[in-house]
XYZ file of C-alpha atoms in Angstrom:
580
model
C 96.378 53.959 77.444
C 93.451 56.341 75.410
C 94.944 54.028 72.102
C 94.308 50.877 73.827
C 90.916 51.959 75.464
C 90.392 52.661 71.724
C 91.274 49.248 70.311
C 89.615 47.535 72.990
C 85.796 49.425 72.751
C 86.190 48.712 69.180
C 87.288 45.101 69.391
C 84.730 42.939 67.645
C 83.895 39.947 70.068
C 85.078 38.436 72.900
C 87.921 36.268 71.506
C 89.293 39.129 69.362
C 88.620 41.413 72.363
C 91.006 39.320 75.188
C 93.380 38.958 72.303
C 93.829 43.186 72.257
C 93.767 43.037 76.088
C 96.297 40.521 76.529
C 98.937 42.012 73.624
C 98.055 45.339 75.153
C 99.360 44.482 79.014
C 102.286 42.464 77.187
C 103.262 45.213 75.262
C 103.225 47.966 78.449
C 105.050 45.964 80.717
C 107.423 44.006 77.873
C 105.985 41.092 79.082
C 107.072 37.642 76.943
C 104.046 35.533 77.659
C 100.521 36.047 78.987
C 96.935 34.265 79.634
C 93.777 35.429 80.994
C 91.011 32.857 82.113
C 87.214 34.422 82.350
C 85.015 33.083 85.457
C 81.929 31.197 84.245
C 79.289 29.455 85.979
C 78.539 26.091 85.150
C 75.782 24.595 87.056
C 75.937 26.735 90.233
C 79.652 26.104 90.482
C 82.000 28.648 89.642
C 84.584 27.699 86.870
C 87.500 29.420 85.360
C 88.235 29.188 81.290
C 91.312 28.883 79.995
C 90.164 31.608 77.165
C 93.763 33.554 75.941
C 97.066 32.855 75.632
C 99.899 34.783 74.250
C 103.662 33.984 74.397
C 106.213 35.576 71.858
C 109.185 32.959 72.740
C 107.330 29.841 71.758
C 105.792 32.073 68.425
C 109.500 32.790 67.519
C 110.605 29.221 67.743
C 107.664 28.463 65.337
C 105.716 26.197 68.553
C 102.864 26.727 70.049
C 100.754 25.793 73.092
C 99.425 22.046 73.143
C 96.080 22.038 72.319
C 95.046 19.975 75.162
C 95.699 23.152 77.851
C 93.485 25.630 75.528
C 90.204 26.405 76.071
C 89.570 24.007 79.305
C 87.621 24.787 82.245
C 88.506 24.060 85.742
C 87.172 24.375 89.241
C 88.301 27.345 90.892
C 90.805 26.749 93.797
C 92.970 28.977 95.988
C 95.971 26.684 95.227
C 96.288 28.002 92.218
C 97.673 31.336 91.619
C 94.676 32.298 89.387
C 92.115 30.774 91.434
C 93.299 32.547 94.590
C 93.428 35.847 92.620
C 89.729 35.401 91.499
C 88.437 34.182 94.912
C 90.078 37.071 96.604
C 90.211 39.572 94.211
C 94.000 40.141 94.598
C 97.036 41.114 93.115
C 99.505 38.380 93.182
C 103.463 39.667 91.853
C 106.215 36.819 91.975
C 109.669 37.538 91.321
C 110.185 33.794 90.788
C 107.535 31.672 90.299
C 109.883 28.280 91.443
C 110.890 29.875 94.874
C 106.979 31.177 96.251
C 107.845 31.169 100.555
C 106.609 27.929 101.773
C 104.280 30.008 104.432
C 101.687 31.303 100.963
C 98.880 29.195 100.061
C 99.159 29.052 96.811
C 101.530 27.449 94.380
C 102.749 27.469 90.829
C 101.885 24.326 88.547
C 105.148 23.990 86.191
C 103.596 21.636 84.242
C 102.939 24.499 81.293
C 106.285 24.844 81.438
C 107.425 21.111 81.203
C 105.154 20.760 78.007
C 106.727 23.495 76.283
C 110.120 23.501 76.735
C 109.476 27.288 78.477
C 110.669 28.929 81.730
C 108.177 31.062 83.887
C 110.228 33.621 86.289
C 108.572 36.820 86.968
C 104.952 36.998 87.181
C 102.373 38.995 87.483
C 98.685 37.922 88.279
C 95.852 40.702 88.552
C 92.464 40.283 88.743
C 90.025 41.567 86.168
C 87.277 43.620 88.542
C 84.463 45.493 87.626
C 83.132 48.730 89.387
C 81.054 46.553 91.407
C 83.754 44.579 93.004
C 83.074 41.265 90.978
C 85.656 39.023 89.169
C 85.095 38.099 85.922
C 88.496 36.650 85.019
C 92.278 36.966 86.086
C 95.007 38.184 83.633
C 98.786 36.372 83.874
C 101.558 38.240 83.060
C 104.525 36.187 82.497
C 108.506 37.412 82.610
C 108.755 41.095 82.669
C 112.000 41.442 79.928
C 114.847 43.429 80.422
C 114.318 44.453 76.571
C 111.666 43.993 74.208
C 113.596 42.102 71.562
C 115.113 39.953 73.987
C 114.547 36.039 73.359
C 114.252 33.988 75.941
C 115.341 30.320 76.819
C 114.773 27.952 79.291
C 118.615 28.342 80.088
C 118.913 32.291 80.294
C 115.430 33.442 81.099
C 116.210 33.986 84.287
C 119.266 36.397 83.403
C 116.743 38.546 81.142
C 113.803 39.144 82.792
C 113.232 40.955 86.060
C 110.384 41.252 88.596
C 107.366 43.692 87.527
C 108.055 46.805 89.714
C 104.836 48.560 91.312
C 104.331 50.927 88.178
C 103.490 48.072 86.138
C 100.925 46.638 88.761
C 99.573 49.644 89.004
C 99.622 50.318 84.982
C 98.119 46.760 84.392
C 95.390 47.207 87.397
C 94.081 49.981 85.662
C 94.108 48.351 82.429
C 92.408 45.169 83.959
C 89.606 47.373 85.579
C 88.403 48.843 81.921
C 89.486 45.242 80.124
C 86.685 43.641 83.609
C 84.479 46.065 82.050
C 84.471 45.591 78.397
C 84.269 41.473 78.815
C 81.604 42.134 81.012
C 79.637 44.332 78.097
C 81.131 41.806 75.900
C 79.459 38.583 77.208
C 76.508 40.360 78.325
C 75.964 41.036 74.517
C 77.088 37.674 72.980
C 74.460 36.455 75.241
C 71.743 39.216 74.160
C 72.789 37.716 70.735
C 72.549 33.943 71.592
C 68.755 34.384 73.153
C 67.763 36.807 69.905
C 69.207 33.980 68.079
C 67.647 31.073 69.856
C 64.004 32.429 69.906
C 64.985 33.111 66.349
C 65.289 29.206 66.046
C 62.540 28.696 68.604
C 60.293 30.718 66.361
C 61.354 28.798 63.180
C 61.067 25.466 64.846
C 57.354 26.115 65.783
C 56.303 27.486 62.165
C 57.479 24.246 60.725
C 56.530 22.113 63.371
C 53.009 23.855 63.429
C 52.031 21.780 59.971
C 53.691 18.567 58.202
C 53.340 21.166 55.071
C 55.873 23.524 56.128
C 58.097 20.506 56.856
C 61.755 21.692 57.517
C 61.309 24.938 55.198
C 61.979 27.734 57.981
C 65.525 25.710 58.619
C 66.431 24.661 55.122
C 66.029 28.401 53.380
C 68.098 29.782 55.433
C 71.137 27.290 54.650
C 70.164 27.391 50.636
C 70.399 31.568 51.147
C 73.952 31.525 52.760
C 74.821 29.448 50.778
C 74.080 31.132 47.523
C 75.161 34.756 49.262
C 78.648 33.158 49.414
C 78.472 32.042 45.691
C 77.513 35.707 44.830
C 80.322 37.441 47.359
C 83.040 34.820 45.373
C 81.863 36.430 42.447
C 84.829 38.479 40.870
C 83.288 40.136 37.657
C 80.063 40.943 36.217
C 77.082 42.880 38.465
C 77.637 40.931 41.524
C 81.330 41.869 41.613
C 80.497 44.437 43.588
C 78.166 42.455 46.322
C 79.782 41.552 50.043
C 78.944 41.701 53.127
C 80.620 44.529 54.739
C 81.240 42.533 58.059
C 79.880 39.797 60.790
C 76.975 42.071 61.686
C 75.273 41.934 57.927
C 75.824 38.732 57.564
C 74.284 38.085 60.886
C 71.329 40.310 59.446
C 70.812 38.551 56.245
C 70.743 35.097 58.282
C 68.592 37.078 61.225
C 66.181 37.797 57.839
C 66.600 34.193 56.724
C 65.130 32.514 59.601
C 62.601 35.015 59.980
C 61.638 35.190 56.119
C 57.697 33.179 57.320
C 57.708 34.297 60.349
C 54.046 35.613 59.851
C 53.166 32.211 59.028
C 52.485 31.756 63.265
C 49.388 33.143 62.850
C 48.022 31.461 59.329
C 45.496 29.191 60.194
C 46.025 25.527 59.691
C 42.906 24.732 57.911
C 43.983 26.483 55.167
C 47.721 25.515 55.346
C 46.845 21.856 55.331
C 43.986 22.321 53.145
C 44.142 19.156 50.660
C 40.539 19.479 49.689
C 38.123 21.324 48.102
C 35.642 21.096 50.687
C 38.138 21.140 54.129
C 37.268 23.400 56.813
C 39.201 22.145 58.861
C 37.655 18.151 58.514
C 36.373 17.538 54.448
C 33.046 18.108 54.081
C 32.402 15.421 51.376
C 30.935 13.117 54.155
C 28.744 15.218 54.759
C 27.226 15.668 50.998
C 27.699 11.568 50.554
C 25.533 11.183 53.200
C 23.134 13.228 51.754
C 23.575 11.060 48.397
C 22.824 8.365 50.584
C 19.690 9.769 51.690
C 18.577 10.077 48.194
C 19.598 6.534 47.408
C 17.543 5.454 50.398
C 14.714 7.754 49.770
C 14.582 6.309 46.404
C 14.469 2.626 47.577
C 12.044 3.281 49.722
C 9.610 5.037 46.817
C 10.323 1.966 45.070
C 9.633 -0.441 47.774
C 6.218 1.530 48.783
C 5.059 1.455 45.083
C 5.665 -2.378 45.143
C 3.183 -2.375 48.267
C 1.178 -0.302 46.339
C 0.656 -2.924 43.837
C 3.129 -0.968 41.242
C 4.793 -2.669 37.770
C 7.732 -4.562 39.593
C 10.023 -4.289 36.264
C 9.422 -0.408 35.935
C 10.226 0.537 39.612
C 13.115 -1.227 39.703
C 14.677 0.063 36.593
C 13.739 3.672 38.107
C 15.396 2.661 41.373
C 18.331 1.267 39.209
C 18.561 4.485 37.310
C 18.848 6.743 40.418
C 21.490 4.420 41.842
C 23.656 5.015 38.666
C 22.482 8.728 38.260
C 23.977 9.333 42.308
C 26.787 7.438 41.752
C 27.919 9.442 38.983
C 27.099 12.598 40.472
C 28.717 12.184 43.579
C 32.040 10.861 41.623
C 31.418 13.916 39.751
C 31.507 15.913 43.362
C 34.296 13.714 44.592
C 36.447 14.877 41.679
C 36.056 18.113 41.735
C 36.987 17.858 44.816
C 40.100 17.097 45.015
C 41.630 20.067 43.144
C 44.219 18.115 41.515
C 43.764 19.247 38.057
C 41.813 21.950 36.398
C 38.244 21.644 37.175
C 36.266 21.074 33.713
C 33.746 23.454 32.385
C 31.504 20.565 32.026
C 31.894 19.320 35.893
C 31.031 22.898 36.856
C 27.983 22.288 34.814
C 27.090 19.591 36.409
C 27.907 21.073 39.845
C 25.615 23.933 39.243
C 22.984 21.110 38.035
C 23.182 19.514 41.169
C 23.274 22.399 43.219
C 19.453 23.173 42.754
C 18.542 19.436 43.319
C 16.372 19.197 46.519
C 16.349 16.904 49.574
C 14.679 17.187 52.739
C 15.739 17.752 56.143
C 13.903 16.660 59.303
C 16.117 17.707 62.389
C 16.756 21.201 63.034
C 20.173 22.398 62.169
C 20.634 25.431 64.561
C 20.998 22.555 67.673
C 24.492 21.759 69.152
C 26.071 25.052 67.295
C 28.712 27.418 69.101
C 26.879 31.101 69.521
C 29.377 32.554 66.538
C 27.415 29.994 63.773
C 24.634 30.668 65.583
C 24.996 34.148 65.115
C 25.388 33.990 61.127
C 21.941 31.978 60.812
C 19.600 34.733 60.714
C 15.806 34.907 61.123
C 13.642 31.950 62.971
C 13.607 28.481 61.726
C 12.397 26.706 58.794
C 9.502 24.677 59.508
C 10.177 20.904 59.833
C 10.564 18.717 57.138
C 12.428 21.622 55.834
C 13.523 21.771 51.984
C 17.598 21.955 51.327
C 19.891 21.676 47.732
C 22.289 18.804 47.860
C 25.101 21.454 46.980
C 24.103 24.555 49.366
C 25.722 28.119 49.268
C 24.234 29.524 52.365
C 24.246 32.613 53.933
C 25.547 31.024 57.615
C 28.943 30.083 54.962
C 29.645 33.961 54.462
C 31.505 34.726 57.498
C 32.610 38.271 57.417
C 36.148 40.125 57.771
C 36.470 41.895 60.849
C 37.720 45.732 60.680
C 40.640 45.131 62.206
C 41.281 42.448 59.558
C 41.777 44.751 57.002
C 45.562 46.422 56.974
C 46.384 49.917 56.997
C 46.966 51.642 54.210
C 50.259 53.543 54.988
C 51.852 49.683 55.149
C 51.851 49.899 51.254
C 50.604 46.403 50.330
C 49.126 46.073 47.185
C 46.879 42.728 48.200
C 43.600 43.380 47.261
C 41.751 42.132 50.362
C 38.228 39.762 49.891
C 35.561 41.095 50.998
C 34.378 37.616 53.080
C 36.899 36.121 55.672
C 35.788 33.033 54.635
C 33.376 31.737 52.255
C 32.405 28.208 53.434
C 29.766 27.550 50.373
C 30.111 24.258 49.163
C 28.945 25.170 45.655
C 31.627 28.120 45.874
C 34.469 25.883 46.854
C 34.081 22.843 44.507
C 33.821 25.386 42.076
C 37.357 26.957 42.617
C 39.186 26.620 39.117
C 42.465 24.973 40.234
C 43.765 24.005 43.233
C 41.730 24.163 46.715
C 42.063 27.054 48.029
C 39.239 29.824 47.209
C 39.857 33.853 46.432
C 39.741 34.389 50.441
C 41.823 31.076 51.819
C 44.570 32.688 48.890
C 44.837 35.737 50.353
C 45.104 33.996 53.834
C 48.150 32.148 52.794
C 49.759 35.328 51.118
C 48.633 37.660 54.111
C 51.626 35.790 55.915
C 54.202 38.773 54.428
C 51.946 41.327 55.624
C 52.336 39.314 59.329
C 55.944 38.937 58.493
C 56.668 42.317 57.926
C 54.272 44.079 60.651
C 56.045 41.358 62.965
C 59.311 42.224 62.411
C 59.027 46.026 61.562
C 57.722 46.061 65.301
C 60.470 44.261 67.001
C 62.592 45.921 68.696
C 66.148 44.663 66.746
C 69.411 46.350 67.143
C 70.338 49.301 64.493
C 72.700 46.269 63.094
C 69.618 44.558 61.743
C 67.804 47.624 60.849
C 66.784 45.727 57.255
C 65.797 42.538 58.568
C 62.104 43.021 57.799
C 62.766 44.340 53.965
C 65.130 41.103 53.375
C 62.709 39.164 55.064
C 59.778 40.649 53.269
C 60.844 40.462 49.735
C 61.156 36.932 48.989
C 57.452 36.703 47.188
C 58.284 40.134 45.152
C 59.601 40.061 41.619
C 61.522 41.815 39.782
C 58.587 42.551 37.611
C 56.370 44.375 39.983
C 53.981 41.770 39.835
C 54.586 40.284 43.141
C 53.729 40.876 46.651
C 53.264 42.080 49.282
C 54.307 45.577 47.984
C 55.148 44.600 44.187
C 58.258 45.872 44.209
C 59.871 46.325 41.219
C 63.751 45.324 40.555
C 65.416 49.024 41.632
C 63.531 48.614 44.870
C 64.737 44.690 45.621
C 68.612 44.554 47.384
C 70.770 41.745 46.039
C 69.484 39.773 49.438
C 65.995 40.213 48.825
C 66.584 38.628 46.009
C 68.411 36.181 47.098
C 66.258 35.134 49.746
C 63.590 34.835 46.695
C 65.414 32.271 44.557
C 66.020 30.198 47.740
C 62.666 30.000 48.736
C 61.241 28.764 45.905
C 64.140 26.176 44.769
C 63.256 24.918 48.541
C 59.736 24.733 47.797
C 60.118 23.095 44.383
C 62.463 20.643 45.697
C 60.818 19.936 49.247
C 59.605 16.180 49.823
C 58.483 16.508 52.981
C 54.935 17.737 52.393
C 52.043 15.763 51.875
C 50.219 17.348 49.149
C 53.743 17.391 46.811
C 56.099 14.877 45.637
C 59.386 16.833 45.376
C 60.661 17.550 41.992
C 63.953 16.557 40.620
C 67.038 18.985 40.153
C 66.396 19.277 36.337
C 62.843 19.808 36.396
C 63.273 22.756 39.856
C 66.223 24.134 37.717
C 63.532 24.163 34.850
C 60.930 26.387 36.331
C 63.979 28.997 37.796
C 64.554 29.213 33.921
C 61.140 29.628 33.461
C 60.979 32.332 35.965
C 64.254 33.757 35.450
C 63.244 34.462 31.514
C 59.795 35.886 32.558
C 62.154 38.525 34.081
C 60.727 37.573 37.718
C 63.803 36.264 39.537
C 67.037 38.020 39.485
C 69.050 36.471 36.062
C 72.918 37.023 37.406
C 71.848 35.066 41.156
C 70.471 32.281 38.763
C 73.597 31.917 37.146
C 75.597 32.365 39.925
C 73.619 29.236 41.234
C 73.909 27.378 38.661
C 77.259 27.723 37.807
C 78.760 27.532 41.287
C 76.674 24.758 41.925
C 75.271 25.427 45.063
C 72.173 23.893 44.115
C 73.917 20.334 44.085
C 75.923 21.083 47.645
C 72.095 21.906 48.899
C 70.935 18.912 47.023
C 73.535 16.742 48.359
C 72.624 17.307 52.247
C 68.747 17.818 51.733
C 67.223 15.943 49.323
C 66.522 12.527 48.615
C 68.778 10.499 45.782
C 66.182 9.962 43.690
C 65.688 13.699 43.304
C 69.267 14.164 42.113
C 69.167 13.632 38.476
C 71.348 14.823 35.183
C 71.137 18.757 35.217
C 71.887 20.635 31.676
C 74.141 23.253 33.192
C 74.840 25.143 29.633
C 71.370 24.964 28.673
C 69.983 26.649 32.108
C 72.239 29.279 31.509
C 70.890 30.562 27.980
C 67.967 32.235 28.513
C 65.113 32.078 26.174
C 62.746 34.286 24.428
């Protein structure tokens, strides 16, 4: 009994748990066959599930049960001799299951029996009870031999088994009582896991579905990492020979870490996740600095329209108007192409920007009306007197807005991003001037601060010692090897094998994601391309790349995610030789 309360409290879920329970009562009573069916509730009813069954006859003859009568559920009724056991909670022990006294209320259904060619005599059916006096399932013991290697038939069953005397009730009560107990743990756990694992999903679902830029990326990494952990556990020489999960519970950490890898990404704003322009915060500002174009414009016709009045050369103020007109046309395409962030911003737009930053027009209507009390707040000192003198490009103090303390992480987190000074800078000057892209020095750090989310996130929940190394898995993915990444810049002998796997997945997601308006996704060749690229600047890990390549897990992730135009000719060989 101390070696099976052993095997059972080490048993490692539920269906590998009822399996040791059943073989154990088998084996101390020399029972041929067995079953056990766990309660559930279904809907406020009370079911009972068909979860185990053992028999040693039928696994000699090479047969086994129909698949139809496993894993069913079924009302529970005191007809049956396992639904009277779990409604009463007692011990039911048949000599003969064909000759139960017409005077009981419960009978046995021989239909098992008549599907498998098998004959049930002797039986034993014992509730499984916890300390509290609840049911949780009902264990079957079926034909009590006469001697363990004994071999039954439908013919001579009944010549060698006998009934189960009261030592084995009593044996197999007290084994039921600690099996009631451990399923009880059990399920209670599998369910713990279940709602970790579905507000795991939840919280996934709600980064992606926060911003059409994210598109599926929380669900798609984590399939591209297992994936490519199995390509690197298959891996029989080299330095991954060594890699593999050590059981169900890593793996389950390294997918926990998977999902969770953005997690921090909840709190990044979505005007600077979605930011397509230059000038958005959160709407695009360029309609606002047309207009004022369009004040100039106006402001010009009407100087031109007042000198006419006035008597004025007719030819010369309309070539000046002209002029103007084709002056603010191509200074506002200038502004409209800068812009848009596409490209490299030229050092001769940024002239031209700085040019038209110090241009003047003027402003009748007071611009501190219809403001929330925080802009208010950032416009120091009273008023400009009306018509009041602005720049068509303006880098005001109000755009400054300032970090808050509490902004600013502690420094015995380790993070090596340098943090801006300025929350924001809303300048428009200052953000049409950003080099590339459209996101300035501050919104950059706002999209990177997500790892420092990520890992203060999940460094504070409260995760089982199983997934003690969820938050470094999770929090390495934008390291390299090189020390150059973040948030930590971790260098290679500080990155695990699923850190680093996590970090080739991400970005072969990103590379290859179509699903985001501000990005086309790339073709194989071309995402394969820049993993070379990284891979030979010593940033990604160069064995994982291989074993990606080579395995081709990048097609079977290919071949369910991305689109068939994406899926082009991919020079395997060539990948695979790195270059100076």
């Amino acid at each position: 009994m101390l070696q099976i309360a052993t095997a059972i409290s080490g048993a490692a879920g539920l269906p590998d748990l009822l399996r040791q329970i059943l073989s154990s009562a088998r084996d101390l009573t020399l029972s041929d066959a067995g079953s056990i069916y766990l309660v559930e509730e279904q809907k406020e009813e009370k079911r009972l599930w068909f979860s185990a069954f053992q028999n040693s006859t039928l696994a000699t003859r090479g047969a086994g049960i129909d698949p139809e009568l496993l894993d069913v559920r079924f009302p529970i009724t005191p007809e049956r001799l396992v639904g009277w056991s779990a409604l009463h909670g007692e011990v039911i022990n048949l000599s003969d299951v064909y000759a139960i006294p017409p005077d009981l209320p419960y009978r046995f259904d021989a239909e098992m029996d008549r599907r498998m060619g098998y004959r049930a005599v002797s039986m034993l059916v014992v509730p499984l009870r916890t300390f509290t006096g609840d049911v949780v399932g009902v264990m079957q013991l079926i034909n009590r031999k006469r001697e363990a290697s004994s071999l039954l038939t439908p013919e001579t069953a009944a010549s060698l088994v006998r009934p189960f005397d009261a030592a084995d009730e009593q044996l197999i009560e007290a084994l039921a009582s600690l099996a009631a107990v451990s399923v009880e743990r059990t399920k209670a756990l599998e369910g713990q896991q279940r709602q970790i694992d579905s507000m795991i999903g939840l919280l996934a679902g709600a980064i992606d579905a926060r911003s059409p830029h994210t598109g599926r990326h929380c669900s798609r990494v984590p399939e591209l990492a297992l994936l490519l952990a199995a390509a690197a556990e298959a891996a029989e020489e080299g330095p991954l020979a060594a890699f593999r999960f050590t059981g169900e519970a890593q793996r389950r950490e390294f997918r926990t870490a998977a999902w969770l890898h953005d997690c921090g990404k909840i709190v990044t704003p979505e005007a600077v996740v979605d930011k397509a322009t230059k000038l958005d915060a959160p709407v695009n500002r360029i309609h606002e600095i047309r207009t004022r174009f369009e004040v100039l414009l106006r402001d010009g016709r009407i100087a031109m329209l007042e000198g006419l009045l006035a008597g004025g050369d007719p030819g010369s103020l309309r070539r000046r108007y002209e002029e103007l007109a084709q002056d603010l046309q191509r200074d506002f395409a200038c502004v409209a192409r800068c812009n848009l962030g596409s490209e490299a911003t030229a050092p001769e737009d940024l002239e031209h920007l700085q040019r038209l930053a110090a241009r003047p027009w003027w402003r009748h209507f007071d611009d501190r009306l219809g403001l929330g009390w925080e802009e208010q707040a950032r416009r120091s000192g009273p008023p400009p007197a009306l018509p009041a003198p602005e720049t068509l490009l303006s880098d005001a103090p109000h755009h400054r807005i300032p970090r808050p303390a509490d902004e600013v992480p502690d420094a015995s987190w380790g993070f090596n991003l340098e943090v801006p000074e300025l929350l924001y800078n809303r300048g428009e000057l200052h953000n049409l001037s950003v080099g590339k892209g459209t996101l300035t020095r501050e919104e950059i750090y706002k999209i990177r601060e997500h790892m420092v989310h990520t890992i203060v996130m999940l460094e504070s929940m409260a995760l089982p010692p199983s997934m003690a190394r969820v938050a470094e898995i999770a929090g390495g993915h934008h390291e390299t090897l090189d020390g150059r990444g973040y948030p930590r810049g971790l260098t290679a002998e500080q990155l695990s094998i699923p850190a680093r796997i996590m970090a080739i997945a991400d970005i072969f997601e990103a590379l290859t994601a179509a699903d985001r308006p501000y990005k086309q996704g790339m073709p194989l060749s071309q995402s394969l391309a820049i993993l070379a690229d990284l891979r030979d600047r010593g940033r990604i890990d160069a064995d994982l790349f291989e074993v990606f390549v080579r395995s081709g897990v990048y097609l079977s992730f290919a071949e369910r995610f991305l689109a068939p135009g994406q899926i082009d000719a991919v020079d395997r060989d060539g990948l695979l030789v790195p270059r100076p």
